[in-house]
CSV table of N, CA and C in Angstrom, one decimal:
chain,number,residue,atom,x,y,z
A,46,MET,N,0.9,-1.4,-0.4
A,46,MET,CA,-0.1,0.2,0.0
A,46,MET,C,1.1,1.8,0.1
A,47,LYS,N,0.7,2.4,-0.7
A,47,LYS,CA,1.5,3.5,-0.8
A,47,LYS,C,1.4,4.6,0.6
A,48,LYS,N,2.5,4.7,0.7
A,48,LYS,CA,2.4,5.5,1.7
A,48,LYS,C,1.7,7.2,0.7
A,49,LYS,N,0.5,7.6,1.6
A,49,LYS,CA,0.4,8.7,1.8
A,49,LYS,C,1.1,10.3,1.5
A,50,SER,N,0.9,11.0,0.7
A,50,SER,CA,2.0,12.2,0.6
A,50,SER,C,1.7,13.9,1.7
A,51,HIS,N,2.0,14.3,2.9
A,51,HIS,CA,1.3,14.8,3.6
A,51,HIS,C,2.0,15.5,3.2
A,52,ILE,N,1.1,16.9,3.0
A,52,ILE,CA,0.9,18.5,3.1
A,52,ILE,C,0.2,19.1,4.0
A,53,LEU,N,1.2,19.7,4.7
A,53,LEU,CA,0.9,20.8,5.6
A,53,LEU,C,0.5,22.3,5.0
A,54,ILE,N,-0.5,22.7,4.8
A,54,ILE,CA,-0.8,24.2,4.3
A,54,ILE,C,-1.7,25.4,5.6
A,55,LEU,N,-0.4,26.1,5.7
A,55,LEU,CA,-0.3,27.4,5.8
A,55,LEU,C,-1.0,28.7,6.1
A,56,GLY,N,-2.0,28.4,5.6
A,56,GLY,CA,-3.4,29.6,6.6
A,56,GLY,C,-4.6,29.5,5.3
A,57,GLY,N,-4.8,28.0,6.4
A,57,GLY,CA,-5.9,27.1,5.7
A,57,GLY,C,-7.6,27.8,6.6
A,58,THR,N,-7.3,28.9,7.1
A,58,THR,CA,-8.8,29.5,6.8
A,58,THR,C,-9.5,30.5,5.8
A,59,GLY,N,-8.1,30.9,4.7
A,59,GLY,CA,-8.3,31.8,3.9
A,59,GLY,C,-8.9,30.8,3.0
A,60,PHE,N,-9.2,32.2,1.8
A,60,PHE,CA,-10.5,32.1,0.5
A,60,PHE,C,-9.2,30.6,-0.1
A,61,LEU,N,-8.3,31.3,-0.7
A,61,LEU,CA,-7.6,30.2,-1.4
A,61,LEU,C,-6.9,28.2,-0.3
A,62,GLY,N,-6.7,28.3,0.9
A,62,GLY,CA,-6.4,27.9,1.9
A,62,GLY,C,-7.2,27.1,2.4
A,63,LYS,N,-9.2,27.1,2.3
A,63,LYS,CA,-9.9,25.9,2.4
A,63,LYS,C,-9.9,25.7,0.9
A,64,SER,N,-10.5,26.4,0.1
A,64,SER,CA,-10.5,25.7,-1.5
A,64,SER,C,-9.0,24.5,-1.8
A,65,LEU,N,-8.4,24.7,-1.5
A,65,LEU,CA,-7.5,23.1,-1.7
A,65,LEU,C,-7.2,22.5,-0.7
A,66,ASN,N,-7.2,22.4,1.1
A,66,ASN,CA,-7.6,21.0,1.7
A,66,ASN,C,-9.0,20.7,0.8
A,67,ASN,N,-10.1,20.8,0.8
A,67,ASN,CA,-11.5,20.7,0.7
A,67,ASN,C,-11.2,19.5,-1.0
A,68,HIS,N,-10.3,20.8,-2.1
A,68,HIS,CA,-9.8,20.0,-3.4
A,68,HIS,C,-8.9,18.7,-3.1
A,69,LEU,N,-7.7,19.2,-1.1
A,69,LEU,CA,-6.7,17.8,-2.0
A,69,LEU,C,-7.2,16.8,-1.0
A,70,ASN,N,-8.5,16.7,-0.4
A,70,ASN,CA,-9.0,15.4,0.7
A,70,ASN,C,-9.8,15.1,-0.2
A,71,LEU,N,-9.8,14.9,-1.1
A,71,LEU,CA,-10.9,14.5,-2.3
A,71,LEU,C,-10.1,13.3,-2.7
A,72,SER,N,-9.3,13.7,-2.6
A,72,SER,CA,-7.6,13.0,-3.2
A,72,SER,C,-7.1,11.7,-1.5
A,73,ASP,N,-7.1,10.2,-2.2
A,73,ASP,CA,-6.6,9.5,-1.4
A,73,ASP,C,-5.1,9.0,-1.1
A,74,ASP,N,-4.4,10.7,-2.0
A,74,ASP,CA,-3.5,9.9,-2.2
A,74,ASP,C,-2.7,11.3,-1.3
A,75,TYR,N,-3.5,12.3,-0.9
A,75,TYR,CA,-2.5,12.5,0.6
A,75,TYR,C,-3.4,12.8,2.1
A,76,ASN,N,-2.7,13.0,2.6
A,76,ASN,CA,-3.5,13.7,3.6
A,76,ASN,C,-2.8,14.7,4.0
A,77,VAL,N,-3.3,15.0,5.2
A,77,VAL,CA,-3.6,17.2,4.4
A,77,VAL,C,-3.6,17.4,5.7
A,78,THR,N,-2.7,18.3,6.8
A,78,THR,CA,-3.3,19.1,7.4
A,78,THR,C,-3.3,20.7,7.2
A,79,SER,N,-4.3,21.3,8.1
A,79,SER,CA,-4.1,22.9,7.7
A,79,SER,C,-4.5,23.9,8.8
A,80,ILE,N,-4.0,24.3,9.3
A,80,ILE,CA,-4.0,25.2,9.8
A,80,ILE,C,-3.6,26.9,10.2
A,81,SER,N,-4.5,27.4,11.1
A,81,SER,CA,-4.8,29.0,10.9
A,81,SER,C,-3.5,29.5,12.2
A,82,SER,N,-4.5,30.5,11.9
A,82,SER,CA,-3.9,31.8,13.5
A,82,SER,C,-4.4,31.0,14.8
A,83,LYS,N,-5.1,30.6,14.1
A,83,LYS,CA,-6.4,30.1,15.9
A,83,LYS,C,-5.5,28.7,16.7
A,84,GLU,N,-4.5,28.0,15.8
A,84,GLU,CA,-3.5,26.8,16.1
A,84,GLU,C,-2.4,27.4,16.4
A,85,ILE,N,-1.7,28.3,15.6
A,85,ILE,CA,-0.7,28.9,15.9
A,85,ILE,C,-0.2,30.4,15.0
A,86,ASP,N,-0.2,31.1,16.5
A,86,ASP,CA,0.1,32.3,14.9
A,86,ASP,C,0.9,32.9,14.6
A,87,LEU,N,1.7,32.8,13.4
A,87,LEU,CA,2.9,32.0,13.0
A,87,LEU,C,3.3,34.0,13.2
A,88,ARG,N,3.1,34.8,13.3
A,88,ARG,CA,3.8,36.4,14.1
A,88,ARG,C,4.7,36.4,15.6
A,89,GLN,N,4.1,34.5,16.0
A,89,GLN,CA,5.4,34.8,17.8
A,89,GLN,C,6.4,34.0,17.2
A,90,LYS,N,7.2,34.4,16.7
A,90,LYS,CA,8.5,33.5,16.2
A,90,LYS,C,8.7,32.7,16.9
A,91,SER,N,8.5,33.0,18.5
A,91,SER,CA,8.5,32.0,19.8
A,91,SER,C,7.7,30.2,19.3
A,92,LEU,N,7.1,30.5,18.2
A,92,LEU,CA,5.9,29.7,18.6
A,92,LEU,C,6.1,28.5,16.6
A,93,SER,N,7.5,29.0,16.0
A,93,SER,CA,7.9,27.9,15.4
A,93,SER,C,9.0,26.8,16.2
A,94,ASP,N,9.0,26.4,17.0
A,94,ASP,CA,9.1,24.8,18.3
A,94,ASP,C,7.8,23.9,17.9
A,95,LYS,N,6.3,24.5,17.8
A,95,LYS,CA,5.2,24.1,17.5
A,95,LYS,C,5.1,23.9,15.6
A,96,LEU,N,5.9,25.0,15.3
A,96,LEU,CA,5.6,24.6,14.1
A,96,LEU,C,5.2,22.7,13.2
A,97,ILE,N,6.6,22.8,13.4
A,97,ILE,CA,7.7,21.8,13.3
A,97,ILE,C,7.1,20.3,14.5
A,98,ASN,N,5.7,20.3,14.7
A,98,ASN,CA,5.7,19.2,15.2
A,98,ASN,C,4.2,18.8,14.0
A,99,TYR,N,4.2,19.3,13.1
A,99,TYR,CA,2.8,19.4,12.0
A,99,TYR,C,4.2,18.4,10.8
A,100,TYR,N,4.6,19.0,11.0
A,100,TYR,CA,5.4,18.5,9.7
A,100,TYR,C,6.7,17.4,9.6
A,101,ASP,N,7.3,16.9,9.3
A,101,ASP,CA,8.6,16.2,8.8
A,101,ASP,C,9.3,16.6,7.5
A,102,GLU,N,10.2,15.7,7.3
A,102,GLU,CA,11.1,16.0,6.5
A,102,GLU,C,10.3,15.7,5.4
A,103,ASN,N,9.4,14.5,5.3
A,103,ASN,CA,9.5,14.7,4.0
A,103,ASN,C,8.1,14.6,3.4
A,104,SER,N,7.2,16.3,4.2
A,104,SER,CA,6.8,16.9,4.2
A,104,SER,C,6.0,18.3,3.0
A,105,THR,N,5.5,18.6,2.5
A,105,THR,CA,5.2,19.9,1.5
A,105,THR,C,4.4,20.7,2.2
A,106,ILE,N,5.2,21.5,1.9
A,106,ILE,CA,4.7,22.6,3.0
A,106,ILE,C,3.6,24.1,1.8
A,107,ILE,N,2.8,24.1,2.3
A,107,ILE,CA,2.0,25.3,1.4
A,107,ILE,C,1.6,26.4,2.2
A,108,PHE,N,2.8,27.3,1.8
A,108,PHE,CA,2.2,28.6,3.2
A,108,PHE,C,2.0,29.9,2.1
A,109,LEU,N,0.2,29.3,2.5
A,109,LEU,CA,-0.3,31.7,2.6
A,109,LEU,C,-0.5,32.1,3.0
A,110,SER,N,0.1,32.1,4.6
A,110,SER,CA,-0.6,33.0,5.3
A,110,SER,C,0.0,33.6,4.9
A,111,ALA,N,-0.6,35.2,5.3
A,111,ALA,CA,-0.2,36.7,5.4
A,111,ALA,C,-1.3,37.2,5.7
A,112,ILE,N,-0.9,38.6,6.2
A,112,ILE,CA,-1.6,40.1,6.5
A,112,ILE,C,-2.7,40.0,5.2
A,113,LYS,N,-3.2,39.9,4.5
A,113,LYS,CA,-3.7,41.1,3.2
A,113,LYS,C,-3.7,42.0,3.8
A,114,ARG,N,-3.1,43.0,1.9
A,114,ARG,CA,-3.6,44.4,2.8
A,114,ARG,C,-4.6,45.3,1.9
A,115,ASN,N,-5.6,44.4,2.6
A,115,ASN,CA,-7.1,44.6,2.1
A,115,ASN,C,-7.3,45.3,4.2
A,116,PHE,N,-6.7,45.0,5.2
A,116,PHE,CA,-6.4,45.1,6.2
A,116,PHE,C,-5.4,46.4,6.2
A,117,GLY,N,-5.3,47.0,5.3
A,117,GLY,CA,-4.3,48.0,5.2
A,117,GLY,C,-2.8,47.4,5.2
A,118,ASP,N,-2.3,48.8,4.1
A,118,ASP,CA,-0.7,48.6,3.6
A,118,ASP,C,-0.4,49.4,4.4
A,119,SER,N,0.1,49.1,5.5
A,119,SER,CA,1.6,50.3,6.5
A,119,SER,C,2.5,49.4,6.6
A,120,LEU,N,3.0,50.5,7.2
A,120,LEU,CA,4.4,49.6,8.0
A,120,LEU,C,4.4,48.0,8.9
A,121,ASP,N,3.1,48.0,10.2
A,121,ASP,CA,2.7,47.9,10.6
A,121,ASP,C,2.7,46.5,10.3
A,122,THR,N,1.4,46.5,9.0
A,122,THR,CA,1.4,45.2,8.3
A,122,THR,C,2.7,44.7,7.9
A,123,TYR,N,3.9,45.2,7.5
A,123,TYR,CA,4.4,44.6,6.9
A,123,TYR,C,5.2,44.3,7.3
A,124,HIS,N,5.8,44.4,8.6
A,124,HIS,CA,6.4,43.5,9.8
A,124,HIS,C,5.4,42.7,10.1
A,125,GLN,N,3.5,42.6,10.4
A,125,GLN,CA,3.8,41.1,11.0
A,125,GLN,C,3.5,39.9,10.0
A,126,ASN,N,4.0,40.3,8.7
A,126,ASN,CA,4.2,39.3,7.1
A,126,ASN,C,5.8,39.0,7.6
A,127,ILE,N,6.5,39.8,7.6
A,127,ILE,CA,7.7,39.7,8.3
A,127,ILE,C,7.7,37.9,9.3
A,128,LYS,N,7.0,38.9,10.2
A,128,LYS,CA,7.2,38.3,11.0
A,128,LYS,C,6.0,36.5,11.3
A,129,ILE,N,5.7,36.3,10.4
A,129,ILE,CA,4.7,35.0,9.5
A,129,ILE,C,6.6,34.1,9.1
A,130,GLY,N,7.2,35.2,8.5
A,130,GLY,CA,8.2,34.3,7.5
A,130,GLY,C,8.9,34.6,8.8
A,131,MET,N,9.2,35.0,9.7
A,131,MET,CA,10.4,34.6,10.9
A,131,MET,C,10.1,33.5,11.8
A,132,THR,N,8.5,33.3,11.9
A,132,THR,CA,8.5,32.1,12.3
A,132,THR,C,9.0,31.1,11.5
A,133,VAL,N,8.6,30.9,10.1
A,133,VAL,CA,8.0,29.5,8.7
A,133,VAL,C,10.0,29.4,9.1
A,134,VAL,N,10.7,30.4,8.9
A,134,VAL,CA,12.1,29.5,8.3
A,134,VAL,C,12.3,29.8,9.4
A,135,ASN,N,12.8,29.9,10.9
A,135,ASN,CA,12.5,29.5,12.3
A,135,ASN,C,12.4,28.2,12.0
A,136,ALA,N,11.1,28.4,11.6
A,136,ALA,CA,10.9,26.6,12.0
A,136,ALA,C,11.8,25.5,11.1
A,137,LEU,N,12.2,25.9,10.2
A,137,LEU,CA,13.3,25.2,8.7
A,137,LEU,C,14.4,25.5,8.8
A,138,GLN,N,14.7,25.9,10.2
A,138,GLN,CA,16.2,26.4,10.5
A,138,GLN,C,16.3,24.4,11.0
A,139,LYS,N,15.1,24.5,12.2
A,139,LYS,CA,15.5,23.5,13.1
A,139,LYS,C,15.2,22.1,12.0
A,140,LYS,N,14.5,22.4,11.6
A,140,LYS,CA,13.8,20.9,10.5
A,140,LYS,C,14.0,21.5,9.0
A,141,SER,N,14.2,20.6,8.1
A,141,SER,CA,14.4,20.8,6.6
A,141,SER,C,12.7,20.1,6.4
A,142,ILE,N,13.3,20.8,5.2
A,142,ILE,CA,11.3,20.6,3.9
A,142,ILE,C,11.6,19.7,3.0
A,143,LYS,N,10.9,19.0,2.4
A,143,LYS,CA,10.9,18.6,1.4
A,143,LYS,C,10.6,19.6,0.1
A,144,HIS,N,9.6,19.9,0.2
A,144,HIS,CA,8.4,20.6,-0.6
A,144,HIS,C,8.1,22.2,-0.1
A,145,LEU,N,8.5,23.2,-0.6
A,145,LEU,CA,8.2,24.5,0.2
A,145,LEU,C,7.2,25.3,-1.6
A,146,ILE,N,6.0,25.5,-1.0
A,146,ILE,CA,5.5,26.0,-2.0
A,146,ILE,C,4.8,27.3,-1.6
A,147,TYR,N,5.3,28.1,-2.0
A,147,TYR,CA,5.3,30.1,-1.8
A,147,TYR,C,3.7,30.8,-2.2
A,148,VAL,N,2.9,30.8,-1.8
A,148,VAL,CA,2.2,31.7,-3.0
A,148,VAL,C,2.7,32.7,-2.4
A,149,SER,N,3.4,33.6,-4.3
A,149,SER,CA,3.5,35.3,-3.6
A,149,SER,C,2.0,35.8,-3.6
A,150,SER,N,2.5,37.3,-4.5
A,150,SER,CA,1.9,38.3,-5.5
A,150,SER,C,2.4,38.5,-6.5
A,151,CYS,N,1.4,39.5,-7.0
A,151,CYS,CA,1.7,40.2,-8.1
A,151,CYS,C,2.0,41.2,-7.7
A,152,ALA,N,2.0,41.4,-6.5
A,152,ALA,CA,2.1,43.2,-5.1
A,152,ALA,C,3.5,43.2,-5.8
A,153,VAL,N,4.7,42.0,-5.9
A,153,VAL,CA,5.8,41.9,-6.5
A,153,VAL,C,6.0,43.1,-7.8
A,154,TYR,N,5.3,43.1,-8.4
A,154,TYR,CA,5.8,43.6,-9.4
A,154,TYR,C,5.0,45.5,-9.7
A,155,GLY,N,4.1,46.0,-8.3
A,155,GLY,CA,3.6,46.3,-7.9
A,155,GLY,C,2.9,47.1,-8.3
A,156,GLU,N,2.1,47.8,-8.3
A,156,GLU,CA,0.1,47.7,-8.3
A,156,GLU,C,0.0,48.7,-8.8
A,157,LYS,N,0.6,50.2,-9.6
A,157,LYS,CA,0.7,51.5,-9.7
A,157,LYS,C,2.0,51.4,-10.7
A,158,ASN,N,1.0,50.5,-11.6
A,158,ASN,CA,2.3,51.1,-12.9
A,158,ASN,C,1.1,50.2,-14.1
A,159,GLU,N,2.3,50.6,-15.6
A,159,GLU,CA,0.9,50.1,-16.4
A,159,GLU,C,1.3,48.9,-17.2
A,160,GLN,N,2.6,48.1,-16.3
A,160,GLN,CA,2.3,47.2,-17.0
A,160,GLN,C,1.1,46.0,-17.3
A,161,LYS,N,1.0,45.5,-18.1
A,161,LYS,CA,-0.4,44.5,-18.6
A,161,LYS,C,0.1,43.6,-18.8
A,162,ASN,N,1.2,43.3,-19.2
A,162,ASN,CA,1.1,40.9,-19.5
A,162,ASN,C,3.2,41.3,-18.7
A,163,ILE,N,2.4,41.1,-16.8
A,163,ILE,CA,4.1,39.8,-16.7
A,163,ILE,C,4.1,38.6,-16.8
A,164,THR,N,5.8,38.8,-16.8
A,164,THR,CA,5.5,37.4,-16.7
A,164,THR,C,7.3,37.0,-15.7
A,165,GLU,N,7.3,35.8,-16.0
A,165,GLU,CA,8.1,35.4,-15.1
A,165,GLU,C,9.4,35.8,-14.6
A,166,THR,N,9.7,37.1,-15.9
A,166,THR,CA,11.1,38.0,-16.1
A,166,THR,C,11.0,39.5,-15.7
A,167,ALA,N,9.6,39.7,-15.7
A,167,ALA,CA,9.1,41.2,-15.7
A,167,ALA,C,10.4,41.7,-14.1
A,168,ASN,N,10.5,42.2,-13.7
A,168,ASN,CA,11.0,43.3,-13.3
A,168,ASN,C,10.3,43.4,-12.6
A,169,ILE,N,11.0,43.2,-11.0
A,169,ILE,CA,10.5,43.2,-9.5
A,169,ILE,C,10.4,44.5,-9.5
A,170,ASN,N,8.6,45.6,-8.5
A,170,ASN,CA,9.2,46.3,-8.4
A,170,ASN,C,7.8,46.8,-7.4
A,171,PRO,N,8.0,46.3,-5.8
A,171,PRO,CA,6.6,46.8,-5.9
A,171,PRO,C,6.3,47.5,-5.1
A,172,THR,N,4.8,49.1,-5.1
A,172,THR,CA,5.2,50.0,-4.8
A,172,THR,C,3.9,50.3,-3.7
A,173,SER,N,4.0,48.7,-2.5
A,173,SER,CA,3.2,49.1,-1.8
A,173,SER,C,4.3,47.9,-0.4
A,174,PHE,N,3.3,48.5,1.2
A,174,PHE,CA,4.6,47.6,1.6
A,174,PHE,C,4.3,45.7,1.6
A,175,TYR,N,2.9,45.7,1.1
A,175,TYR,CA,2.2,44.1,1.1
A,175,TYR,C,3.3,43.9,-0.1
A,176,GLY,N,3.7,43.7,-2.1
A,176,GLY,CA,4.4,44.1,-1.9
A,176,GLY,C,5.8,43.7,-1.1
A,177,ASP,N,6.5,45.0,-0.7
A,177,ASP,CA,7.5,44.7,-0.4
A,177,ASP,C,7.0,43.7,0.1
A,178,SER,N,7.2,43.0,1.7
A,178,SER,CA,6.9,42.1,2.6
A,178,SER,C,7.3,41.0,1.7
A,179,LYS,N,6.5,40.8,0.0
A,179,LYS,CA,6.3,39.3,-0.7
A,179,LYS,C,7.3,38.7,-0.8
A,180,VAL,N,8.7,40.5,-1.3
A,180,VAL,CA,9.5,40.5,-1.9
A,180,VAL,C,10.3,39.8,-0.9
A,181,SER,N,10.4,40.4,0.5
A,181,SER,CA,11.4,39.9,1.0
A,181,SER,C,11.0,38.2,1.9
A,182,LEU,N,9.6,38.0,1.7
A,182,LEU,CA,10.1,36.7,2.2
A,182,LEU,C,9.9,35.4,1.5
A,183,GLU,N,10.7,36.3,-0.3
A,183,GLU,CA,10.7,35.1,-1.4
A,183,GLU,C,12.0,35.1,-1.1
A,184,ILE,N,12.8,36.4,-1.3
A,184,ILE,CA,13.8,36.0,-0.8
A,184,ILE,C,14.7,35.0,0.5
A,185,MET,N,14.2,35.6,2.2
A,185,MET,CA,14.5,34.1,2.7
A,185,MET,C,14.2,33.1,2.4
A,186,LEU,N,13.4,32.6,0.9
A,186,LEU,CA,12.6,31.1,1.2
A,186,LEU,C,13.9,31.0,0.0
A,187,LYS,N,14.9,31.8,-1.1
A,187,LYS,CA,15.6,31.2,-1.4
A,187,LYS,C,17.0,30.7,-0.8
A,188,HIS,N,16.9,32.1,0.9
A,188,HIS,CA,18.2,31.3,1.1
A,188,HIS,C,18.2,30.5,1.7
A,189,MET,N,16.7,29.4,2.4
A,189,MET,CA,16.5,27.9,2.5
A,189,MET,C,16.0,27.4,1.9
A,190,LYS,N,16.5,27.3,1.0
A,190,LYS,CA,16.4,26.7,0.2
A,190,LYS,C,18.7,26.7,-0.4
A,191,ASN,N,19.0,27.7,-0.3
A,191,ASN,CA,20.6,27.6,-1.3
A,191,ASN,C,21.2,26.7,0.2
A,192,ASP,N,20.5,27.4,1.6
A,192,ASP,CA,21.4,26.7,2.7
A,192,ASP,C,20.7,25.0,3.0
A,193,GLY,N,19.5,24.1,1.9
A,193,GLY,CA,19.5,23.0,2.3
A,193,GLY,C,17.7,22.9,2.8
A,194,ARG,N,17.3,24.0,3.5
A,194,ARG,CA,16.9,23.3,4.3
A,194,ARG,C,15.1,22.9,3.5
A,195,ILE,N,15.0,23.2,2.7
A,195,ILE,CA,14.5,23.2,1.1
A,195,ILE,C,14.6,22.5,0.5
A,196,ASN,N,14.6,20.8,0.2
A,196,ASN,CA,14.4,20.6,-1.3
A,196,ASN,C,14.1,21.0,-2.5
A,197,TYR,N,13.1,21.5,-2.7
A,197,TYR,CA,12.2,22.1,-3.5
A,197,TYR,C,11.4,22.9,-2.9
A,198,LEU,N,11.7,24.2,-3.9
A,198,LEU,CA,11.4,25.5,-3.4
A,198,LEU,C,9.9,25.9,-4.6
A,199,SER,N,8.5,25.8,-4.3
A,199,SER,CA,8.1,26.5,-5.9
A,199,SER,C,7.0,27.8,-5.3
A,200,MET,N,8.0,29.0,-6.0
A,200,MET,CA,7.3,30.4,-5.4
A,200,MET,C,6.2,30.9,-7.0
A,201,ILE,N,5.1,30.7,-6.5
A,201,ILE,CA,3.3,30.9,-6.7
A,201,ILE,C,3.0,32.6,-7.2
């Protein structure tokens, strides 16, 4: 009998998290754990020790957690998003992961510009604190990949 792949969804109560959780649970191929800020408030870096109990080295983490821009585009929301990322990075430094999928945002390319056709080669040019936080988290996760803490990193 084939062992089910384990998937941990960070940000499981948001629109994408709920939809993804429902979709993945339709398959017998996955064992899905979905957590939200009710289980672990990722803004508290000290909870990285709790986070590592939710995955093992062969798990896939889907990182959706964020303070959305509609809650305010301020330096405070930037800091909160960085805290979320730091908790994940801190956990990865303690326990590596097989695959991490980070759902970023088109805000990394800027929201106040005329770019119509954004591709993977488009220049990163965030124009909001939200976009800045997403770029910062992308960079942190690339460092974790380069340090061997993530075997496969996908950013979408």
